[in-house]
Coordinates of C-alpha atoms in Angstrom, one line a residue:
Chain A
M1 CA -87.3 -81.7 18.4
K2 CA -85.4 -85.0 17.5
P3 CA -86.9 -86.5 20.8
L4 CA -90.1 -85.2 20.3
L5 CA -90.8 -87.1 16.9
F6 CA -88.8 -90.7 18.0
C7 CA -91.6 -90.4 21.2
W8 CA -94.2 -90.0 18.1
L9 CA -93.2 -92.6 15.9
I10 CA -92.8 -95.1 19.1
F11 CA -96.6 -94.4 19.7
Y12 CA -97.8 -94.2 16.1
C13 CA -96.0 -97.7 16.1
T14 CA -97.6 -99.2 18.7
S15 CA -100.7 -98.0 18.3
A16 CA -101.8 -97.7 14.1
I17 CA -103.6 -101.1 14.3
C18 CA -107.6 -101.7 13.1
Q19 CA -109.2 -101.4 16.2
A20 CA -112.9 -103.6 16.8
K21 CA -115.7 -101.9 17.9
L22 CA -117.7 -102.5 21.2
T23 CA -121.8 -103.1 20.9
K24 CA -122.7 -105.4 23.2
K25 CA -121.7 -105.8 27.2
I26 CA -123.1 -108.9 28.2
P27 CA -122.6 -109.7 32.7
L28 CA -122.4 -113.7 32.8
S29 CA -123.9 -115.4 35.7
F30 CA -120.8 -118.5 35.1
K31 CA -118.2 -118.0 37.1
D32 CA -114.8 -117.6 36.1
P33 CA -114.9 -118.0 32.4
S34 CA -112.5 -119.4 30.7
S35 CA -113.1 -120.3 26.4
I36 CA -116.0 -119.7 24.5
C37 CA -118.1 -121.7 21.7
H38 CA -120.6 -121.0 19.7
D39 CA -123.5 -123.0 18.7
Q40 CA -125.7 -121.2 15.5
S41 CA -128.1 -124.6 15.4
Q42 CA -129.7 -123.5 19.1
N43 CA -128.0 -120.1 18.6
C44 CA -126.4 -120.3 22.5
Y45 CA -123.0 -120.5 23.5
Y46 CA -121.1 -123.9 25.5
M47 CA -118.9 -122.0 27.4
V48 CA -115.9 -124.1 30.7
N49 CA -114.2 -122.5 33.0
D50 CA -111.1 -123.2 35.6
L51 CA -112.6 -125.0 38.5
G52 CA -113.7 -127.5 35.9
Q53 CA -117.1 -127.0 34.8
I54 CA -119.1 -126.5 31.6
A55 CA -122.2 -124.3 31.2
K56 CA -124.8 -123.8 28.0
I57 CA -125.6 -120.0 28.2
D58 CA -128.3 -117.8 26.5
Q59 CA -128.2 -115.0 24.0
K60 CA -128.8 -113.1 26.9
G61 CA -126.2 -115.1 29.1
M62 CA -128.0 -116.9 31.4
T63 CA -126.8 -119.9 32.7
T64 CA -129.3 -122.6 30.8
K65 CA -127.6 -125.9 32.0
Q66 CA -124.4 -126.6 33.9
E67 CA -122.1 -129.8 34.9
K68 CA -118.9 -130.3 36.7
V69 CA -117.1 -132.5 34.3
P70 CA -115.2 -136.0 35.8
G71 CA -111.3 -135.6 36.7
A72 CA -111.0 -131.7 35.2
Y73 CA -109.9 -129.4 37.1
D74 CA -108.5 -126.3 35.0
L75 CA -110.4 -126.3 31.6
E76 CA -108.9 -123.7 29.5
G77 CA -110.2 -124.6 25.7
L78 CA -112.9 -125.7 23.9
C79 CA -114.5 -126.4 20.5
L80 CA -117.5 -128.4 19.0
L81 CA -117.4 -130.7 16.3
G82 CA -121.0 -132.1 15.6
N83 CA -122.4 -133.5 18.8
E84 CA -119.4 -133.3 21.2
L85 CA -117.9 -130.9 22.9
Y86 CA -113.5 -131.2 22.6
L87 CA -112.5 -129.4 26.0
I88 CA -108.9 -129.2 27.0
D89 CA -107.6 -129.1 30.7
E90 CA -104.4 -127.1 30.5
R91 CA -102.8 -128.5 34.0
F92 CA -103.5 -132.0 33.9
R93 CA -103.4 -131.8 29.9
T94 CA -106.3 -133.7 29.6
V95 CA -109.1 -133.4 26.5
F96 CA -112.9 -134.7 27.5
I97 CA -115.1 -135.1 25.3
V98 CA -118.6 -135.2 26.1
D99 CA -122.4 -134.9 25.1
K100 CA -123.1 -131.1 24.3
N101 CA -126.9 -131.8 24.8
T102 CA -126.0 -133.6 27.6
F103 CA -122.7 -133.0 29.4
K104 CA -121.8 -136.6 29.8
L105 CA -118.7 -137.0 29.1
L106 CA -117.2 -140.0 26.0
R107 CA -114.3 -140.3 26.2
S108 CA -111.1 -138.6 28.1
F109 CA -106.9 -138.1 26.8
K110 CA -104.0 -137.3 27.8
V111 CA -102.0 -135.4 25.4
K112 CA -98.3 -134.5 27.1
D113 CA -96.8 -131.1 27.4
A114 CA -93.5 -130.6 29.9
G115 CA -93.8 -126.7 29.9
A116 CA -95.2 -124.6 32.9
L117 CA -98.5 -125.7 34.0
D118 CA -100.3 -122.5 33.7
R119 CA -97.9 -121.6 30.2
S120 CA -99.7 -124.8 28.3
Y121 CA -102.9 -125.5 26.5
E122 CA -105.3 -122.8 26.0
G123 CA -107.2 -123.3 23.0
I124 CA -108.4 -126.3 20.9
F125 CA -109.9 -126.3 17.7
Y126 CA -110.6 -128.4 14.8
N127 CA -108.1 -127.4 11.3
P128 CA -110.2 -128.6 7.5
S129 CA -107.1 -128.8 5.9
S130 CA -105.0 -130.8 7.8
E131 CA -107.3 -132.3 9.4
S132 CA -106.9 -132.7 12.3
L133 CA -107.8 -132.2 16.6
T134 CA -105.7 -129.1 16.8
L135 CA -103.6 -127.9 20.7
I136 CA -102.0 -124.8 21.2
S137 CA -100.1 -123.1 24.3
E138 CA -100.1 -120.0 25.9
Q139 CA -96.6 -119.1 26.2
P140 CA -94.3 -119.9 24.6
V141 CA -97.2 -120.4 21.5
K142 CA -97.4 -123.7 20.4
I143 CA -98.9 -125.6 18.2
Y144 CA -99.9 -129.1 18.6
E145 CA -101.7 -131.7 15.4
L146 CA -103.0 -134.9 16.5
D147 CA -103.7 -137.5 14.6
Y148 CA -107.1 -139.9 13.8
E149 CA -105.7 -141.8 17.4
F150 CA -105.2 -138.3 18.9
K151 CA -101.6 -138.9 19.5
P152 CA -99.8 -135.6 18.8
Y153 CA -97.7 -136.2 14.8
H154 CA -97.2 -132.7 14.1
Q155 CA -95.6 -130.0 17.0
A156 CA -94.9 -126.2 15.5
A157 CA -93.4 -122.9 17.2
L158 CA -95.7 -119.8 16.3
N159 CA -92.7 -117.1 16.9
A160 CA -94.3 -114.5 15.8
F161 CA -96.6 -115.1 18.8
D162 CA -95.3 -113.9 22.7
Q163 CA -99.2 -115.1 24.2
V164 CA -102.0 -116.8 23.0
S165 CA -105.1 -117.5 25.1
D166 CA -107.7 -118.7 22.6
A167 CA -108.1 -120.2 19.2
V168 CA -110.8 -121.1 16.4
F169 CA -110.7 -122.2 13.3
Y170 CA -113.2 -119.9 10.7
D171 CA -113.5 -119.1 7.3
N172 CA -110.3 -121.2 6.2
F173 CA -107.9 -118.7 8.7
L174 CA -107.0 -119.3 12.0
W175 CA -107.7 -116.7 14.5
L176 CA -105.9 -116.0 17.7
L177 CA -107.5 -114.7 20.5
S178 CA -103.9 -112.8 22.8
S179 CA -105.6 -111.5 26.6
Q180 CA -101.7 -109.6 27.4
N181 CA -102.1 -107.9 23.8
N182 CA -105.4 -107.6 23.8
R183 CA -105.4 -108.4 20.9
V184 CA -107.4 -110.8 18.0
Y185 CA -105.2 -112.4 15.3
K186 CA -106.0 -113.4 11.8
V187 CA -103.5 -116.2 10.3
D188 CA -103.0 -117.7 8.3
T189 CA -102.7 -121.7 8.6
Q190 CA -100.1 -122.9 6.9
T191 CA -97.7 -120.6 7.1
Y192 CA -98.3 -119.1 10.4
L193 CA -98.4 -115.5 9.8
I194 CA -100.6 -112.7 10.7
K195 CA -102.5 -111.5 7.8
K196 CA -104.0 -109.0 9.6
S197 CA -104.7 -108.0 13.3
W198 CA -107.8 -105.9 15.6
S199 CA -106.8 -104.0 19.0
I200 CA -110.4 -105.3 21.4
P201 CA -111.2 -103.3 23.9
V202 CA -111.7 -106.1 26.3
E203 CA -109.5 -106.5 29.8
D204 CA -108.4 -110.6 30.5
A205 CA -109.8 -111.7 27.0
E206 CA -109.7 -115.6 27.9
G207 CA -112.1 -117.4 25.1
L208 CA -113.4 -116.3 21.5
A209 CA -115.7 -117.4 19.0
F210 CA -117.6 -116.3 16.0
L211 CA -121.3 -115.4 15.2
N212 CA -120.7 -114.0 11.4
K213 CA -118.0 -113.0 9.4
N214 CA -118.1 -109.7 11.4
K215 CA -119.1 -110.5 14.5
L216 CA -116.8 -111.6 17.7
A217 CA -117.7 -112.9 21.0
V218 CA -114.8 -112.4 23.6
V219 CA -116.0 -113.5 27.3
S220 CA -113.3 -112.2 30.2
D221 CA -112.8 -114.7 32.8
N222 CA -112.7 -112.1 35.7
L223 CA -114.8 -109.6 34.6
K224 CA -117.2 -112.4 33.9
T225 CA -118.7 -110.6 31.0
L226 CA -119.4 -110.9 27.0
Y227 CA -118.6 -108.6 24.8
I228 CA -120.0 -108.8 21.4
L229 CA -117.2 -106.6 18.7
D230 CA -117.2 -105.8 15.4
L231 CA -114.5 -105.8 12.9
D232 CA -114.2 -103.9 10.3
Chain B
M1 CA -67.0 -120.8 42.9
K2 CA -69.7 -117.3 41.9
K3 CA -67.4 -116.2 38.8
A4 CA -68.0 -119.9 37.7
L5 CA -71.4 -120.2 38.2
V6 CA -71.9 -117.0 36.7
I7 CA -69.8 -118.3 33.3
F8 CA -71.9 -121.2 33.9
F9 CA -75.3 -119.7 34.0
L10 CA -74.3 -117.2 31.5
F11 CA -73.3 -119.2 28.6
V12 CA -74.7 -122.6 29.2
F13 CA -79.0 -120.8 29.5
R14 CA -79.1 -119.2 26.0
G15 CA -82.0 -116.4 26.2
D16 CA -84.6 -118.7 24.0
V17 CA -84.8 -121.9 25.7
F18 CA -87.3 -122.7 28.0
L19 CA -85.9 -125.2 31.1
Q20 CA -89.1 -125.8 32.6
I21 CA -90.2 -129.5 33.2
S22 CA -94.3 -130.0 34.0
F23 CA -95.2 -133.7 34.7
S24 CA -99.0 -134.6 35.9
S25 CA -100.4 -138.4 36.8
G26 CA -104.0 -138.8 37.3
E27 CA -105.1 -136.1 39.1
S28 CA -101.3 -134.7 40.4
A29 CA -99.3 -132.5 38.4
W30 CA -96.0 -130.7 39.3
E31 CA -93.4 -128.3 38.1
F32 CA -90.1 -127.3 38.6
S33 CA -88.6 -123.8 37.5
S34 CA -85.7 -122.0 38.2
L35 CA -84.3 -118.4 38.3
F36 CA -81.4 -117.0 37.4
S37 CA -79.6 -113.4 38.6
S38 CA -76.4 -112.2 38.4
Y39 CA -75.3 -108.2 37.8
Y40 CA -72.0 -106.0 37.9
S41 CA -72.1 -102.8 39.6
H42 CA -69.9 -99.5 40.0
H43 CA -69.8 -97.2 42.8
V44 CA -68.9 -93.4 42.6
L45 CA -67.6 -93.9 46.7
N46 CA -67.5 -91.1 48.8
S47 CA -64.1 -90.0 49.7
S48 CA -63.9 -91.5 53.2
A49 CA -64.9 -95.1 51.8
A50 CA -61.1 -94.8 49.6
N51 CA -60.8 -98.2 50.9
Q52 CA -64.3 -99.9 49.8
P53 CA -64.1 -102.2 46.1
T54 CA -65.5 -99.8 43.2
N55 CA -67.0 -102.3 41.1
T56 CA -68.6 -105.7 42.0
L57 CA -69.3 -109.4 40.2
K58 CA -72.1 -110.7 41.9
L59 CA -74.4 -113.4 41.2
K60 CA -77.3 -112.5 42.8
D61 CA -79.8 -115.8 42.4
A62 CA -80.3 -119.5 41.6
R63 CA -83.6 -120.3 42.7
F64 CA -85.0 -124.3 41.7
K65 CA -88.5 -124.4 42.7
L66 CA -90.6 -127.0 43.0
K67 CA -94.9 -126.8 42.8
G68 CA -97.2 -129.2 43.2
F69 CA -100.7 -129.7 42.7
Y70 CA -103.3 -132.2 43.9
K71 CA -106.9 -132.2 41.6
N72 CA -107.4 -128.3 42.4
R73 CA -108.0 -128.8 46.4
F74 CA -104.4 -129.0 47.6
S75 CA -100.8 -127.2 46.2
Y76 CA -97.5 -126.9 47.7
T77 CA -94.8 -124.7 46.9
F78 CA -90.9 -125.1 47.5
E79 CA -88.2 -122.8 46.9
F80 CA -84.6 -122.5 47.6
D81 CA -82.1 -120.6 46.5
V82 CA -78.3 -122.4 45.9
I83 CA -76.1 -118.5 46.3
D84 CA -77.5 -118.3 49.7
A85 CA -76.9 -121.6 50.7
L86 CA -73.1 -121.0 49.7
N87 CA -73.3 -117.8 51.6
R88 CA -74.4 -119.7 54.4
S89 CA -77.8 -117.9 54.7
F90 CA -79.7 -120.2 55.7
L91 CA -82.0 -118.0 58.6
G92 CA -82.4 -114.3 59.1
D93 CA -83.9 -111.7 56.8
D94 CA -82.7 -113.1 53.6
P95 CA -82.9 -117.3 53.9
A96 CA -81.5 -119.3 51.7
L97 CA -84.7 -121.2 52.4
L98 CA -87.8 -119.4 50.0
E99 CA -90.7 -121.3 49.8
A100 CA -91.1 -124.2 51.7
N101 CA -96.1 -124.9 52.4
F102 CA -98.5 -126.3 51.6
T103 CA -102.2 -125.0 51.0
W104 CA -105.8 -126.5 50.8
N105 CA -108.1 -124.3 48.5
G106 CA -111.6 -124.7 50.1
P107 CA -113.7 -121.9 51.1
V108 CA -111.0 -120.1 52.3
D109 CA -107.2 -120.5 50.6
L110 CA -105.6 -121.4 54.2
C111 CA -101.7 -121.7 54.0
F112 CA -99.4 -123.1 56.0
G113 CA -95.4 -123.6 56.6
F114 CA -93.0 -121.1 55.4
G115 CA -93.2 -118.6 53.2
K116 CA -94.0 -115.1 52.3
T117 CA -96.1 -113.3 54.6
P118 CA -98.8 -111.0 53.7
Y119 CA -97.8 -107.4 54.3
S120 CA -96.8 -104.5 51.5
L121 CA -97.5 -104.9 48.1
S122 CA -94.1 -104.1 46.9
S123 CA -93.2 -107.2 49.1
M124 CA -95.6 -109.4 47.2
I125 CA -94.3 -108.6 44.2
P126 CA -91.9 -112.0 42.6
F127 CA -88.3 -110.7 42.0
K128 CA -88.8 -111.0 38.2
A129 CA -91.7 -109.0 37.8
R130 CA -90.7 -106.1 40.3
G131 CA -88.4 -103.0 38.5
F132 CA -86.1 -103.1 40.3
W133 CA -82.1 -105.2 41.9
Q134 CA -83.1 -103.4 45.1
R135 CA -86.8 -103.6 47.1
S136 CA -87.2 -100.1 49.2
S137 CA -85.4 -100.3 52.4
L138 CA -89.1 -99.8 53.4
T139 CA -90.7 -103.3 51.9
N140 CA -87.0 -105.8 52.2
G141 CA -87.4 -106.8 55.0
T142 CA -85.8 -104.3 56.9
L143 CA -89.4 -102.8 58.8
F144 CA -90.9 -106.4 58.8
Y145 CA -89.7 -110.0 58.1
R146 CA -90.9 -111.1 54.2
R147 CA -90.9 -114.2 54.4
D148 CA -91.5 -116.6 57.9
L149 CA -93.2 -119.9 59.6
G150 CA -96.8 -119.5 60.0
L151 CA -100.7 -120.0 58.9
T152 CA -101.9 -117.4 56.0
L153 CA -105.8 -117.7 55.0
S154 CA -107.5 -115.7 52.1
K155 CA -110.5 -115.3 50.1
S156 CA -111.0 -113.5 47.4
F157 CA -114.8 -111.4 46.7
L158 CA -116.7 -109.8 44.0
N159 CA -115.2 -111.3 41.2
K160 CA -111.4 -110.7 43.2
K161 CA -112.2 -107.6 43.4
L162 CA -111.6 -107.7 47.1
K163 CA -109.0 -110.7 49.2
V164 CA -108.7 -110.6 52.3
F165 CA -105.5 -112.0 53.9
L166 CA -105.5 -113.3 57.8
G167 CA -102.4 -115.0 59.6
G168 CA -100.3 -115.7 62.5
Y169 CA -96.3 -115.8 62.0
S170 CA -93.4 -116.5 64.4
G171 CA -92.5 -113.3 64.4
S172 CA -88.6 -114.1 63.6
G173 CA -88.7 -114.7 60.0
G174 CA -85.6 -116.5 59.3
W175 CA -84.3 -117.6 62.7
V176 CA -87.5 -119.6 63.1
L177 CA -85.9 -122.1 60.9
Q178 CA -82.6 -122.0 62.9
H179 CA -85.2 -122.7 66.2
M180 CA -84.4 -119.0 67.2
S181 CA -87.8 -117.3 67.6
S182 CA -88.2 -115.5 70.5
P183 CA -89.3 -117.4 73.6
S184 CA -92.6 -115.4 73.6
E185 CA -95.9 -117.9 72.3
I186 CA -97.8 -115.1 70.9
P187 CA -97.4 -115.1 67.2
E188 CA -97.3 -112.0 65.1
A189 CA -100.6 -110.8 63.2
M190 CA -100.8 -110.0 60.0
A191 CA -103.8 -108.8 57.4
R192 CA -104.1 -107.2 54.4
V193 CA -107.3 -105.8 52.2
E194 CA -107.3 -105.1 48.7
F195 CA -109.4 -103.8 46.5
S196 CA -109.8 -103.2 42.6
P197 CA -113.3 -101.4 42.3
L198 CA -112.9 -101.9 37.8
G199 CA -111.4 -104.8 37.8
Y200 CA -109.0 -107.7 39.1
I201 CA -104.9 -106.2 38.6
T202 CA -102.0 -108.8 38.8
N203 CA -99.1 -108.1 41.6
T204 CA -96.3 -107.0 38.9
A205 CA -94.6 -103.6 38.8
F206 CA -94.9 -103.8 35.0
D207 CA -98.5 -103.2 33.4
L208 CA -97.5 -106.6 31.9
E209 CA -101.4 -107.0 30.2
N210 CA -100.7 -103.6 28.8
T211 CA -104.7 -103.0 30.2
A212 CA -107.2 -102.1 28.1
R213 CA -109.0 -99.4 30.9
P214 CA -107.4 -97.8 33.5
L215 CA -107.2 -99.7 36.6
F216 CA -105.8 -99.1 40.3
K217 CA -105.8 -101.4 43.9
V218 CA -106.0 -99.9 46.9
G219 CA -104.0 -101.9 49.9
L220 CA -104.4 -101.6 53.5
N221 CA -101.5 -103.3 55.9
A222 CA -101.4 -104.0 59.2
C223 CA -99.3 -106.2 61.8
Y224 CA -98.7 -106.6 65.6
S225 CA -96.5 -108.5 67.5
N226 CA -95.8 -108.0 71.2
K227 CA -92.8 -110.4 72.4
S228 CA -91.0 -110.8 75.5
T229 CA -87.5 -111.9 76.5
P230 CA -86.4 -112.8 79.7
L231 CA -83.6 -111.3 80.7
T232 CA -81.4 -115.0 81.4
F233 CA -82.6 -116.1 77.8
A234 CA -79.5 -115.5 75.6
L235 CA -80.4 -114.4 72.2
D236 CA -78.2 -114.0 69.8
S237 CA -77.5 -110.7 68.7
T238 CA -78.1 -110.0 64.9
L239 CA -81.8 -111.5 65.8
P240 CA -83.2 -108.2 65.9
G241 CA -81.5 -107.3 62.5
D242 CA -78.6 -104.4 61.8
Y243 CA -81.4 -101.3 62.7
F244 CA -82.8 -103.8 65.8
L245 CA -86.7 -102.8 63.9
H246 CA -87.0 -107.1 64.4
L247 CA -88.2 -106.7 68.3
T248 CA -87.2 -109.1 71.0
N249 CA -88.0 -108.0 73.6
G250 CA -91.7 -105.2 73.2
S251 CA -94.2 -104.3 71.3
K252 CA -94.4 -103.6 67.6
T253 CA -97.6 -102.1 65.5
G254 CA -97.1 -101.4 62.5
Y255 CA -99.4 -100.1 59.4
G256 CA -99.5 -99.2 55.6
A257 CA -101.5 -99.1 53.0
D258 CA -100.4 -98.6 49.2
L259 CA -101.9 -98.0 46.1
M260 CA -101.8 -99.4 42.4
F261 CA -102.4 -98.0 39.1
K262 CA -102.3 -99.5 35.2
Y263 CA -103.1 -98.3 32.7
K264 CA -101.5 -99.8 28.4
G265 CA -97.8 -99.8 30.1
L266 CA -98.0 -97.0 32.5
S267 CA -98.0 -98.8 35.6
L268 CA -97.2 -96.2 39.0
L269 CA -97.2 -97.0 42.3
G270 CA -96.6 -95.4 45.9
E271 CA -96.2 -97.3 49.8
L272 CA -96.7 -95.6 52.6
H273 CA -95.2 -97.2 56.3
Q274 CA -95.4 -96.1 59.3
F275 CA -94.3 -98.7 62.7
A276 CA -94.5 -97.9 66.7
L277 CA -91.8 -99.6 68.8
Q278 CA -91.8 -100.2 72.5
P279 CA -88.8 -101.6 73.5
N280 CA -89.5 -103.6 77.1
D281 CA -86.2 -102.8 78.3
S282 CA -85.0 -99.1 78.7
N283 CA -81.3 -99.4 77.9
N284 CA -82.3 -101.3 74.0
A285 CA -80.4 -100.5 71.0
L286 CA -83.1 -98.8 69.1
F287 CA -82.8 -95.6 71.9
V288 CA -79.7 -95.2 70.4
S289 CA -78.5 -93.8 73.2
Q290 CA -81.2 -91.0 74.2
D291 CA -83.7 -90.9 76.9
P292 CA -86.3 -92.8 75.9
L293 CA -88.8 -90.8 77.8
I294 CA -88.8 -88.5 74.5
H295 CA -92.0 -90.1 72.9
N296 CA -93.1 -92.4 76.1
G297 CA -90.5 -95.1 75.4
V298 CA -91.5 -95.0 71.8
V299 CA -89.6 -95.6 69.1
F300 CA -91.0 -94.8 65.3
S301 CA -89.9 -95.8 61.6
G302 CA -91.9 -95.9 58.5
G303 CA -91.5 -93.4 55.0
Y304 CA -93.2 -94.0 51.4
T305 CA -92.1 -94.7 48.1
L306 CA -93.1 -94.0 44.7
E307 CA -93.0 -95.8 41.4
A308 CA -93.2 -95.2 37.8
H309 CA -93.2 -97.7 35.1
Y310 CA -93.9 -97.8 31.2
L311 CA -93.2 -100.9 29.0
F312 CA -93.2 -100.2 25.6
S313 CA -95.0 -103.3 24.6
K314 CA -94.9 -104.1 20.7
L315 CA -90.6 -102.6 21.3
K316 CA -90.2 -104.9 24.7
Y317 CA -88.4 -102.3 26.3
G318 CA -89.4 -100.5 29.5
V319 CA -87.7 -97.5 32.0
S320 CA -88.7 -97.5 35.9
A321 CA -87.9 -94.5 38.4
R322 CA -88.5 -94.8 41.7
F323 CA -88.4 -92.0 44.3
E324 CA -87.9 -93.5 48.6
E325 CA -88.2 -91.5 51.8
H326 CA -87.8 -93.2 55.4
N327 CA -86.8 -92.3 59.0
L328 CA -85.8 -95.5 60.3
N329 CA -85.5 -94.4 63.3
D330 CA -86.6 -90.9 64.6
L331 CA -84.7 -90.6 66.9
A332 CA -81.7 -90.9 65.2
T333 CA -80.6 -87.9 63.5
G334 CA -81.1 -87.3 59.2
I335 CA -83.6 -89.3 56.9
Q336 CA -82.7 -91.1 54.1
R337 CA -83.6 -90.3 50.9
N338 CA -82.7 -91.9 47.3
I339 CA -83.7 -92.1 43.7
R340 CA -83.1 -94.4 41.7
L341 CA -84.2 -95.0 37.4
A342 CA -84.2 -98.3 35.5
L343 CA -84.0 -99.3 32.2
H344 CA -85.2 -103.0 30.8
Y345 CA -84.7 -105.3 28.0
F346 CA -87.1 -107.5 27.6
F347 CA -86.7 -111.8 26.1
N348 CA -87.4 -115.0 26.2
Q349 CA -91.3 -113.9 25.7
R350 CA -90.5 -111.1 29.1
R351 CA -89.7 -114.5 31.6
S352 CA -85.9 -112.7 31.0
S353 CA -84.7 -109.6 30.9
V354 CA -81.4 -107.3 30.8
Q355 CA -81.8 -104.4 33.5
F356 CA -79.6 -101.6 34.2
N357 CA -80.1 -99.3 37.0
A358 CA -78.7 -96.5 38.4
T359 CA -79.0 -94.8 41.6
H360 CA -78.6 -91.5 43.6
V361 CA -78.5 -90.8 47.0
L362 CA -80.1 -87.7 48.0
E363 CA -79.8 -87.6 51.9
E364 CA -79.3 -90.0 54.7
E365 CA -79.9 -90.6 57.7
S366 CA -77.3 -91.5 60.3
L367 CA -78.5 -94.8 60.8
S368 CA -77.3 -95.8 57.4
V369 CA -74.8 -94.1 55.9
L370 CA -73.5 -95.5 52.6
P371 CA -70.0 -96.1 51.2
W372 CA -71.1 -94.5 48.1
K373 CA -73.2 -91.8 46.6
Q374 CA -74.0 -93.0 43.6
Q375 CA -74.5 -97.2 42.3
F376 CA -74.9 -98.6 37.9
R377 CA -75.9 -101.8 38.8
L378 CA -76.1 -103.5 34.8
G379 CA -77.1 -107.5 35.0
L380 CA -79.4 -109.9 33.5
I381 CA -82.6 -111.8 35.5
H382 CA -83.4 -115.0 33.7
S383 CA -86.0 -117.2 34.4
F384 CA -86.8 -120.8 33.0

C-alpha cells in the first residue's frame, strides 16, 4: 500500500499545476520560428528564426514581409520598443536594432557571454521598473541588464529555473517560457520568485507574446505553428 | 595517475559550476567544453574466475571538445579523450580521438573527417544523454565501427520530421588514424533514414523535453563493405576485433531498425540488427573451426535491445531498464542475454548525474564468456 501511495504522491506533485487552455492553432509559412512579439497597433506579429531572418506575420499566420538581417545568423529573441525591434543573436552574442516597418538595420552591438554557444541568450525585453534593456540566457538562466549605452551593468542568476526559451515583460511581471518544462511562469521582477505557473500543451515552445491580459501566443519551432492559449 | 586524476576532478570541479567557455569575434564563434566520468564497480564473480578483482575504480572519460562556427555556413569539431590517450588507445574500437571533422551547411550538409558514423540510433546518442554506463554489445562498436574517417551527407525534410544520411567511410574505424586501413580501396557505405511523423525528437535516451504529446521516431539503417586483403599483406592481427566481426577480407552487409517513443518523461527505445559476413578465406577465425559451408560461407551476427526510461522531471530522478539478446556468431554455441537496471540523480541543470547500474547476465555465448554474473556500478558524469 505504501509504495502505491508514494507513486500517487509523486504523480500528484508533478501534475498539480494550472493548465493553459489551447483555443487556436495557426500553421505558419515562416521557417523555424524562434521568437515572437505582438504589435497591437498593427494587429500583427513579428517573428525571428535561427536562420537570421525576421518576418511580419498576419493573424492568419501568413508572412506579409520577410528579410534577412545582415550579420545575423541565429536570432532567438525579439521585443518591440516604439518603432524599433530589438533582436538578439544567441550564437554570435549580438543585438540588432531594426525599423519595424522597413526592417532596415539601424544599429548592432555585442553583449559578451562566455556560456555555451547554444545555451545563451534566448530572450530580450525592456524592464520599465529598472529602465533597462534586459537579456536572458537559456541555461544557466541569467539576466543581463544593460545601461543606456547598452553595456551590461547588472547580472543575476535565476536559480529557480533550469531552462528558459523566451521572456517578456507584461503587466508589471516578468513572464518566462520553458520549452523543457512546457510551462509559462509569472515572475516577480524584484525577487525573481515564481508567482504562478501554467502548463502549456505546446511542444518545442520557443516564443511567447501577450495578446491581452488572459491570452497568450506561443510559437513552436519544429512544428512551425502558432498556438493561442487562454490563461485561467 | 588515474586515481590522482579522479581525486582532482571530484574535488576541483563542483557540481554547480559551468566551466564551458565560448567566445565570438565578428562572424566566428568557438566553444570549449569537457566531460568527466568516473565509476566504482563491484562484480559477483563466477566460481571459475576467483582470481579476478571484484572491485574496480575507474576514471572512464576526461574529454575536451572544441566546436567552431563561421556564420551558419561552416562548423568544425575536435574532441579528444585524455584517459584513452593515457591507455594508448589511439586506435581501434575506442580511439582517443573522438571527433576531428568539418561540416559545410548548405542545401545538403556535408561532413568530412573523423567522427561518428550514421548507423544505429543508440550509437548516435551522446554518452552523457544515454541511460547506462555501457552501450549494448549490438551498438558499442563490436558489430560496426561507431567512428570512422569519411564523408557524410545529411538532409532534413518535412520540418525535420524526415532525415536522411548517406556516407562513405574507410571501413577501418579508429585504425585509420594509424594508417592501418585495409588495402582494399572500396569505401564502406552506410545509410540511415529516420522518420518522426508527429514531430521532431531529440537523440537522447531520456525525455528531457518532457514531451507534451506522444512522439515516436522510426529509423532504418544499412551498411555494406567488401574488402580484399592480399595474402602477402601484413595486417595487424587485432584489426578484425575481439570477435573477428570487422572483416578485412570479405563482404559484410548489415541491416537494422530502431524505434523511439517519448511522452511526458517516459521514453522507450528498441533496436534490431542483423549482419551477414562472408569471408573470402575458408580458414577465417569467424568460422570458429566449423565447416564454412554450413551457411554457404556466410556467418550471421545480430540481435535486439529493448530500453525504457522514465524521468521524474520535477524531482530530477530517473530510472532505466534494458534487456538485450544477441548472437555475435551463429556458428558459435549459445546466445548472450542480459538485463540492466539504472537509477539516476540529475543535478547541475541536468548536465551532471550520479548513476547506479546493476547488470545481471542471464545467458552467455561461448565466444564472450564474462568472469562475472552480476555487476554493480556507481559513478559520476559531469559535463562542463
